[in-house]
Amino acid sequence: MSESSEPVASPEDVAPAETVEEKKESRGQLIWREIKGLAWVLLAVLAFHSFVAKPFYIPSESMMPNLLTGDRLVVTKYPYGWSYVSPTIPNPLAIVRNVAFGAGEPWSVTLPFSNGRVMGSLPERGDVVIVTPPGGNQDYIKRVIGLPGDTIELNDGRLILNGRPVKSELRPPAMIPVDANAPCGPNQFWDRQVETGQGLYCRLPIVRETLPNGVSYDTVDDGRSQGDDYGPVRIPAGHLFLMGDNRDHSADSRFTLEDQGLGGPVPWENIGGRAEFITFSLDGTTGLNPMSWFPAFREGRAGNSLRPPKE
């Protein structure tokens, strides 16, 4: 009886003895991947801030009654084109000093001055804009009053444009609620506090101006001040004359750079964008406790447009 032999498997039919494990990322590679992801997000945010829109915080009373300290705004970058002040470039050292010590300095740096704008166009009279003072790197917010070729003059606080007084109308006083961000204290609006059934208010005298293009806006007339008499000054080509709505408490084109003003008409390259609307406003009472945030929101300010109406 013959023996039967087992079939011999060919090498191709033999299954591999070991499975190949997928290569795993090291801890360092995982961290590097996360860093790259965050860097792309940061670049996208900075690009949006530089070329589309950015938030802006009102730090002073110079644009009262229309803007209050503590208002947060949206500023669009594209309406007038882009210039050397458009890019948002963080300053890491300034950020650390602000967070650690409350230094109060700008969180970004400004490129050296460069002539011209990309796809540039002039603002309209009455636009509310952010502006970088010549040689500076911080943003002011002011209203465009004069365009290239205009002659600007102020006589006893009244605005004169190209030899003709701008239409002005005395309006009822503005009643601004007194809070931590609008104290109505001794530095501004002395003795203008009034007690009402709804609480303490700052009662501000209002004059409404109407520019030749029909744009109207309210200004605060707080009596005699250093800037009530100015000019006449002719605005050079490529420059703009800017003023705050709180006329007697605004460092603007009427004042020198040494006096924290804008040093006269500013180059249009220094305009960083146009203020569009208020997103929200805080009264200055927020603390580290999140429960303090909601009571600090001012009512009736979110969504207010900053594009002035035309008559």
Short mmCIF file of C-alpha atoms in Angstrom, two decimals:
data_model
loop_
_atom_site.label_atom_id
_atom_site.label_comp_id
_atom_site.label_asym_id
_atom_site.label_seq_id
_atom_site.Cartn_x
_atom_site.Cartn_y
_atom_site.Cartn_z
CA MET A 1 0.00 0.00 0.00
CA SER A 2 1.54 3.27 -1.06
CA GLU A 3 1.90 6.22 1.23
CA SER A 4 0.13 9.45 0.29
CA SER A 5 2.20 12.60 0.53
CA GLU A 6 0.91 15.94 1.79
CA PRO A 7 0.86 18.69 -0.86
CA VAL A 8 3.65 21.16 -0.46
CA ALA A 9 2.54 24.79 -0.45
CA SER A 10 4.37 27.16 -2.73
CA PRO A 11 6.13 30.25 -1.24
CA GLU A 12 3.47 32.48 -2.79
CA ASP A 13 0.75 30.69 -0.81
CA VAL A 14 2.43 31.13 2.55
CA ALA A 15 0.88 33.97 4.65
CA PRO A 16 3.32 36.47 6.14
CA ALA A 17 4.38 35.52 9.61
CA GLU A 18 4.22 39.09 10.89
CA THR A 19 1.85 41.99 10.19
CA VAL A 20 3.39 45.35 9.44
CA GLU A 21 2.37 47.91 12.06
CA GLU A 22 1.37 51.38 10.97
CA LYS A 23 3.98 53.94 11.74
CA LYS A 24 2.91 56.05 14.69
CA GLU A 25 3.64 59.80 15.03
CA SER A 26 5.96 60.74 17.80
CA ARG A 27 4.86 63.20 20.52
CA GLY A 28 7.07 65.87 18.99
CA GLN A 29 5.45 65.39 15.57
CA LEU A 30 1.96 65.71 17.07
CA ILE A 31 2.93 68.95 18.83
CA TRP A 32 4.48 70.35 15.64
CA ARG A 33 1.32 69.51 13.68
CA GLU A 34 -0.80 71.39 16.22
CA ILE A 35 1.56 74.37 16.09
CA LYS A 36 1.32 74.49 12.30
CA GLY A 37 -2.48 74.33 12.50
CA LEU A 38 -2.61 77.20 14.99
CA ALA A 39 -0.18 79.21 12.84
CA TRP A 40 -2.47 78.88 9.81
CA VAL A 41 -5.45 79.97 11.91
CA LEU A 42 -3.48 82.98 13.18
CA LEU A 43 -2.44 83.93 9.65
CA ALA A 44 -6.05 83.70 8.49
CA VAL A 45 -7.22 85.94 11.35
CA LEU A 46 -4.47 88.48 10.69
CA ALA A 47 -5.25 88.50 6.97
CA PHE A 48 -8.94 89.13 7.73
CA HIS A 49 -8.00 91.93 10.16
CA SER A 50 -5.61 93.45 7.61
CA PHE A 51 -7.74 93.39 4.49
CA VAL A 52 -11.42 92.92 5.42
CA ALA A 53 -12.47 94.09 8.90
CA LYS A 54 -11.34 94.24 12.50
CA PRO A 55 -12.85 95.00 15.92
CA PHE A 56 -12.12 98.33 17.56
CA TYR A 57 -12.47 99.53 21.15
CA ILE A 58 -13.35 103.14 22.06
CA PRO A 59 -10.86 104.19 24.76
CA SER A 60 -11.86 107.85 25.27
CA GLU A 61 -14.68 110.41 25.18
CA SER A 62 -13.49 112.28 22.05
CA MET A 63 -16.40 111.05 19.87
CA MET A 64 -19.24 111.64 22.34
CA PRO A 65 -22.22 111.78 22.13
CA ASN A 66 -22.15 109.28 19.25
CA LEU A 67 -19.51 106.94 20.68
CA LEU A 68 -18.90 106.19 24.36
CA THR A 69 -15.88 104.81 26.15
CA GLY A 70 -16.42 101.05 26.23
CA ASP A 71 -18.14 100.76 22.85
CA ARG A 72 -16.91 97.93 20.60
CA LEU A 73 -17.11 98.48 16.85
CA VAL A 74 -16.57 96.81 13.53
CA VAL A 75 -14.14 98.71 11.27
CA THR A 76 -13.96 97.70 7.61
CA LYS A 77 -10.57 97.93 5.89
CA TYR A 78 -11.52 97.89 2.18
CA PRO A 79 -13.75 100.97 1.55
CA TYR A 80 -10.77 103.27 0.87
CA GLY A 81 -8.32 100.65 -0.36
CA TRP A 82 -5.22 99.55 1.53
CA SER A 83 -2.10 101.40 2.63
CA TYR A 84 0.93 100.93 4.87
CA VAL A 85 -1.26 101.14 8.01
CA SER A 86 -3.62 98.35 6.87
CA PRO A 87 -1.66 95.22 7.91
CA THR A 88 -2.17 93.98 11.45
CA ILE A 89 1.27 92.91 12.72
CA PRO A 90 1.31 91.72 16.36
CA ASN A 91 4.03 92.93 18.71
CA PRO A 92 4.67 89.95 21.07
CA LEU A 93 6.61 92.03 23.61
CA ALA A 94 3.85 94.64 23.79
CA ILE A 95 1.23 91.90 24.21
CA VAL A 96 3.17 90.41 27.14
CA ARG A 97 3.61 93.84 28.77
CA ASN A 98 -0.08 94.64 28.37
CA VAL A 99 -1.26 91.31 29.78
CA ALA A 100 1.29 91.14 32.61
CA PHE A 101 1.58 94.78 33.62
CA GLY A 102 -1.35 96.61 32.01
CA ALA A 103 1.03 98.78 30.02
CA GLY A 104 -1.69 100.24 27.79
CA GLU A 105 0.51 100.35 24.66
CA PRO A 106 -0.53 99.31 21.12
CA TRP A 107 -0.52 95.53 20.61
CA SER A 108 0.74 95.81 17.02
CA VAL A 109 3.45 97.55 15.02
CA THR A 110 3.07 99.81 12.00
CA LEU A 111 5.09 99.55 8.80
CA PRO A 112 7.24 102.52 7.70
CA PHE A 113 5.34 105.20 5.77
CA SER A 114 4.73 104.44 2.10
CA ASN A 115 3.06 106.72 -0.45
CA GLY A 116 -0.22 105.77 -2.08
CA ARG A 117 -2.99 103.24 -1.57
CA VAL A 118 -3.90 100.03 -3.38
CA MET A 119 -7.32 100.45 -5.05
CA GLY A 120 -7.56 103.70 -3.08
CA SER A 121 -10.52 106.07 -2.85
CA LEU A 122 -11.18 109.14 -0.70
CA PRO A 123 -13.55 109.01 2.27
CA GLU A 124 -16.70 111.10 2.14
CA ARG A 125 -17.23 114.09 4.40
CA GLY A 126 -18.82 112.87 7.60
CA ASP A 127 -17.35 109.34 7.54
CA VAL A 128 -16.11 108.04 10.89
CA VAL A 129 -12.65 106.58 10.34
CA ILE A 130 -9.69 105.19 12.24
CA VAL A 131 -6.43 107.02 11.66
CA THR A 132 -2.80 106.49 12.65
CA PRO A 133 -1.05 109.77 13.62
CA PRO A 134 2.03 110.53 11.48
CA GLY A 135 5.00 108.74 13.01
CA GLY A 136 2.81 106.82 15.46
CA ASN A 137 1.49 103.29 15.72
CA GLN A 138 -1.79 103.69 17.58
CA ASP A 139 -5.26 104.20 16.15
CA TYR A 140 -7.47 107.24 16.75
CA ILE A 141 -11.09 107.43 15.70
CA LYS A 142 -12.34 110.72 14.23
CA ARG A 143 -14.77 112.17 11.70
CA VAL A 144 -13.75 113.34 8.22
CA ILE A 145 -14.56 117.06 7.96
CA GLY A 146 -12.38 118.38 5.13
CA LEU A 147 -11.14 116.91 1.83
CA PRO A 148 -8.13 117.86 -0.31
CA GLY A 149 -8.41 121.47 -1.51
CA ASP A 150 -10.90 122.52 1.18
CA THR A 151 -10.22 125.48 3.47
CA ILE A 152 -11.02 124.82 7.13
CA GLU A 153 -11.63 127.45 9.79
CA LEU A 154 -13.22 127.53 13.24
CA ASN A 155 -14.45 130.78 14.73
CA ASP A 156 -15.75 130.70 18.31
CA GLY A 157 -16.41 126.98 17.91
CA ARG A 158 -18.40 127.27 14.69
CA LEU A 159 -17.08 125.33 11.70
CA ILE A 160 -16.44 127.27 8.46
CA LEU A 161 -15.80 125.23 5.31
CA ASN A 162 -14.55 126.96 2.15
CA GLY A 163 -15.53 130.35 3.50
CA ARG A 164 -19.11 129.37 4.38
CA PRO A 165 -20.35 128.51 7.89
CA VAL A 166 -21.50 124.92 8.09
CA LYS A 167 -25.18 124.62 8.94
CA SER A 168 -25.54 124.14 12.71
CA GLU A 169 -28.62 123.70 14.86
CA LEU A 170 -28.98 123.71 18.64
CA ARG A 171 -30.57 120.44 19.72
CA PRO A 172 -32.02 119.16 23.01
CA PRO A 173 -29.32 118.04 25.46
CA ALA A 174 -28.07 114.46 25.29
CA MET A 175 -28.68 112.50 28.48
CA ILE A 176 -25.85 109.97 28.92
CA PRO A 177 -26.19 107.55 31.88
CA VAL A 178 -23.29 107.97 34.29
CA ASP A 179 -21.25 104.79 34.79
CA ALA A 180 -17.63 103.72 35.28
CA ASN A 181 -16.82 104.32 31.59
CA ALA A 182 -18.77 107.60 31.38
CA PRO A 183 -18.25 109.22 34.78
CA CYS A 184 -19.06 112.84 33.86
CA GLY A 185 -16.28 113.79 36.26
CA PRO A 186 -14.01 116.79 36.81
CA ASN A 187 -11.81 116.16 33.77
CA GLN A 188 -14.76 116.56 31.40
CA PHE A 189 -18.26 118.03 31.71
CA TRP A 190 -17.77 119.50 35.15
CA ASP A 191 -21.08 120.23 36.93
CA ARG A 192 -23.16 118.60 34.18
CA GLN A 193 -24.39 115.71 36.31
CA VAL A 194 -28.14 115.64 36.93
CA GLU A 195 -30.17 113.32 39.13
CA THR A 196 -33.35 111.89 37.59
CA GLY A 197 -35.92 109.33 38.58
CA GLN A 198 -34.01 106.81 36.44
CA GLY A 199 -30.63 107.55 38.00
CA LEU A 200 -27.61 109.82 37.47
CA TYR A 201 -27.07 111.30 34.00
CA CYS A 202 -24.58 113.53 32.21
CA ARG A 203 -26.51 116.35 30.51
CA LEU A 204 -24.56 117.42 27.42
CA PRO A 205 -25.30 120.47 25.22
CA ILE A 206 -25.69 119.36 21.60
CA VAL A 207 -25.17 121.17 18.29
CA ARG A 208 -26.06 119.28 15.11
CA GLU A 209 -23.86 120.03 12.11
CA THR A 210 -24.80 119.38 8.48
CA LEU A 211 -21.96 119.24 5.96
CA PRO A 212 -22.35 120.38 2.32
CA ASN A 213 -22.95 116.78 1.16
CA GLY A 214 -25.99 116.54 3.49
CA VAL A 215 -24.39 114.41 6.20
CA SER A 216 -25.65 115.33 9.68
CA TYR A 217 -24.26 114.39 13.10
CA ASP A 218 -24.40 115.66 16.68
CA THR A 219 -21.47 117.39 18.38
CA VAL A 220 -20.96 118.34 22.04
CA ASP A 221 -20.50 122.07 22.66
CA ASP A 222 -19.05 122.32 26.17
CA GLY A 223 -18.22 126.03 26.04
CA ARG A 224 -14.97 127.83 25.28
CA SER A 225 -11.91 125.69 24.61
CA GLN A 226 -8.46 125.92 23.04
CA GLY A 227 -9.66 124.49 19.72
CA ASP A 228 -12.59 126.89 19.22
CA ASP A 229 -10.53 129.19 17.00
CA TYR A 230 -8.42 127.68 14.23
CA GLY A 231 -7.17 128.55 10.77
CA PRO A 232 -8.04 129.23 8.08
CA VAL A 233 -5.96 126.33 6.73
CA ARG A 234 -6.07 124.94 3.19
CA ILE A 235 -5.93 121.13 3.06
CA PRO A 236 -3.09 119.90 0.81
CA ALA A 237 -3.57 117.35 -1.95
CA GLY A 238 -3.78 113.81 -0.61
CA HIS A 239 -4.68 114.96 2.92
CA LEU A 240 -7.79 114.97 5.12
CA PHE A 241 -8.92 117.13 8.05
CA LEU A 242 -10.34 115.10 10.95
CA MET A 243 -12.15 116.19 14.10
CA GLY A 244 -13.83 114.53 17.07
CA ASP A 245 -17.53 115.05 17.75
CA ASN A 246 -16.76 116.03 21.35
CA ARG A 247 -15.29 119.26 20.01
CA ASP A 248 -14.03 120.76 23.25
CA HIS A 249 -12.35 117.53 24.41
CA SER A 250 -10.82 116.03 21.28
CA ALA A 251 -7.16 115.92 20.21
CA ASP A 252 -7.50 115.96 16.42
CA SER A 253 -6.25 117.82 13.33
CA ARG A 254 -6.47 121.14 15.20
CA PHE A 255 -3.65 120.15 17.57
CA THR A 256 0.03 119.30 17.23
CA LEU A 257 1.51 115.85 17.61
CA GLU A 258 3.21 117.07 20.78
CA ASP A 259 -0.26 117.83 22.18
CA GLN A 260 -1.37 114.28 21.29
CA GLY A 261 -3.26 115.60 18.24
CA LEU A 262 -2.92 114.69 14.57
CA GLY A 263 -0.62 117.56 13.66
CA GLY A 264 -2.94 119.20 11.11
CA PRO A 265 -4.38 117.59 7.97
CA VAL A 266 -3.26 113.94 7.76
CA PRO A 267 -2.12 112.01 4.68
CA TRP A 268 -4.87 109.80 3.30
CA GLU A 269 -2.43 106.87 3.59
CA ASN A 270 -2.87 107.12 7.39
CA ILE A 271 -6.55 106.19 7.22
CA GLY A 272 -6.94 102.59 8.39
CA GLY A 273 -10.62 101.96 7.74
CA ARG A 274 -14.23 103.05 8.19
CA ALA A 275 -16.30 102.51 11.34
CA GLU A 276 -19.50 100.65 10.47
CA PHE A 277 -21.57 99.73 13.55
CA ILE A 278 -21.41 99.06 17.28
CA THR A 279 -21.30 95.39 18.23
CA PHE A 280 -21.73 95.85 21.99
CA SER A 281 -20.87 98.29 24.78
CA LEU A 282 -19.63 97.80 28.35
CA ASP A 283 -20.06 100.19 31.28
CA GLY A 284 -16.67 99.45 32.86
CA THR A 285 -17.80 97.22 35.72
CA THR A 286 -16.66 93.86 34.32
CA GLY A 287 -14.37 91.75 36.49
CA LEU A 288 -12.79 88.30 36.43
CA ASN A 289 -16.05 86.72 37.52
CA PRO A 290 -18.10 85.88 34.38
CA MET A 291 -21.27 86.66 36.37
CA SER A 292 -20.24 90.33 36.25
CA TRP A 293 -20.15 90.44 32.45
CA PHE A 294 -23.85 90.42 31.59
CA PRO A 295 -24.89 93.26 33.95
CA ALA A 296 -22.08 95.37 32.41
CA PHE A 297 -23.65 95.39 28.92
CA ARG A 298 -25.18 98.75 28.06
CA GLU A 299 -28.69 98.51 26.65
CA GLY A 300 -29.66 99.97 23.29
CA ARG A 301 -26.19 100.33 21.74
CA ALA A 302 -25.56 97.00 20.00
CA GLY A 303 -26.18 97.24 16.26
CA ASN A 304 -26.21 101.06 16.07
CA SER A 305 -24.92 102.16 12.65
CA LEU A 306 -22.06 104.65 12.47
CA ARG A 307 -22.82 105.67 8.89
CA PRO A 308 -24.23 109.20 9.32
CA PRO A 309 -27.60 109.97 7.72
CA LYS A 310 -27.95 112.47 4.89
CA GLU A 311 -30.61 115.16 4.78
#
